[in-house]
Short mmCIF file of C-alpha atoms in Angstrom, two decimals:
data_model
loop_
_atom_site.label_atom_id
_atom_site.label_comp_id
_atom_site.label_asym_id
_atom_site.label_seq_id
_atom_site.Cartn_x
_atom_site.Cartn_y
_atom_site.Cartn_z
CA MET J 1 0.02 -0.09 -0.10
CA GLU J 2 1.44 3.33 -0.93
CA ARG J 3 0.45 6.02 1.23
CA LYS J 4 1.26 10.15 0.77
CA LYS J 5 0.36 13.41 0.81
CA ASP J 6 -1.63 14.31 -2.06
CA ALA J 7 0.48 16.39 -4.51
CA PHE J 8 -3.03 17.95 -6.56
CA GLN J 9 -5.20 18.51 -3.48
CA GLU J 10 -4.95 19.97 0.11
CA ASP J 11 -5.50 18.29 3.09
CA THR J 12 -5.79 14.89 1.21
CA VAL J 13 -3.66 11.97 1.49
CA PHE J 14 -3.14 9.55 -1.55
CA GLU J 15 -3.27 5.92 -1.65
CA MET J 16 -2.99 3.53 -4.09
CA GLU J 17 -2.76 -0.40 -3.67
CA SER J 18 -0.41 -2.35 -6.66
CA LEU J 19 -2.00 -5.92 -7.44
CA TYR J 20 -0.28 -7.68 -10.00
CA TYR J 21 -1.20 -11.30 -11.91
CA PHE J 22 -0.04 -13.80 -14.16
CA CYS J 23 -1.89 -13.73 -17.65
CA GLU J 24 -2.00 -15.10 -21.05
CA VAL J 25 -1.58 -12.70 -23.89
CA GLU J 26 -2.06 -13.29 -27.25
CA GLU J 27 -0.44 -12.66 -30.70
CA GLU J 28 -3.66 -10.27 -31.88
CA LYS J 29 -3.26 -6.24 -31.21
CA GLY J 30 -6.17 -4.53 -30.18
CA ALA J 31 -6.50 -0.72 -30.43
CA GLN J 32 -5.59 1.32 -27.07
CA HIS J 33 -8.19 3.01 -25.08
CA LEU J 34 -5.84 5.94 -23.40
CA ASP J 35 -7.10 8.69 -20.79
CA ASP J 36 -6.78 11.99 -22.07
CA TYR J 37 -3.21 12.46 -20.01
CA GLU J 38 -2.12 8.89 -21.54
CA ARG J 39 -2.67 9.92 -24.99
CA ALA J 40 -1.20 13.74 -24.60
CA LEU J 41 2.39 12.16 -23.52
CA GLY J 42 2.03 9.48 -26.45
CA PHE J 43 2.01 6.77 -24.33
CA CYS J 44 2.18 3.47 -26.15
CA PRO J 45 3.50 -0.06 -26.05
CA HIS J 46 6.76 -1.24 -25.96
CA TRP J 47 7.70 -4.86 -25.28
CA VAL J 48 10.55 -5.96 -23.38
CA THR J 49 11.61 -8.58 -21.34
CA PRO J 50 11.54 -8.07 -17.54
CA LEU J 51 15.30 -7.95 -17.54
CA GLU J 52 15.41 -5.52 -19.78
CA ALA J 53 12.98 -3.36 -18.09
CA MET J 54 14.66 -3.91 -15.02
CA GLU J 55 17.98 -2.46 -16.58
CA LYS J 56 16.39 0.33 -18.02
CA ASN J 57 14.45 1.38 -14.72
CA LEU J 58 17.63 1.01 -12.72
CA LEU J 59 19.34 3.78 -15.23
CA VAL J 60 15.84 6.01 -14.60
CA LEU J 61 16.62 5.49 -10.70
CA GLN J 62 20.01 6.60 -10.79
CA GLU J 63 19.54 9.94 -13.19
CA GLU J 64 16.04 10.76 -11.75
CA SER J 65 15.24 8.57 -8.25
CA ALA J 66 13.66 11.39 -6.40
CA HIS J 67 11.39 12.58 -9.75
CA ASN J 68 9.87 8.84 -10.37
CA LEU J 69 8.90 7.24 -6.88
CA TRP J 70 7.17 4.68 -8.62
CA VAL J 71 10.24 3.29 -10.53
CA LYS J 72 11.78 1.65 -7.30
CA ARG J 73 7.94 -0.16 -6.54
CA GLU J 74 7.95 -1.41 -10.22
CA THR J 75 11.80 -2.58 -10.41
CA ALA J 76 11.31 -4.71 -7.10
CA VAL J 77 8.53 -6.67 -8.80
CA LEU J 78 10.40 -6.53 -11.99
CA LYS J 79 13.30 -8.46 -10.17
CA HIS J 80 10.58 -11.11 -8.64
CA LEU J 81 9.54 -11.19 -11.75
CA PHE J 82 12.87 -12.25 -13.40
CA LEU J 83 14.04 -14.47 -10.45
CA TYR J 84 10.83 -16.36 -10.93
CA LEU J 85 10.55 -17.16 -14.53
CA LYS J 86 14.67 -18.24 -14.12
CA GLY J 87 13.09 -20.73 -11.80
CA VAL J 88 14.61 -19.21 -8.40
CA GLU J 89 12.45 -19.30 -5.24
CA LEU J 90 12.26 -16.20 -2.77
#
């Protein structure tokens, strides 16, 4: 559970629970359904391995650790996923 002072509303606490699930995907790609801010930022899928994503996140953390606080959490999840896929028990 992430809990912190809300950056946009005074006297408000931001809470977020991140849940992760294993799933299967199909080769067929569908259309994106983006929020306005995602569209404005040019969000688009870029398929990488968990290791590639983890390595990129570690670079981001070295350069911008205070700016992207969520990257630390996602990097920890990617590490667990990478080890799981390699058959390492945690």
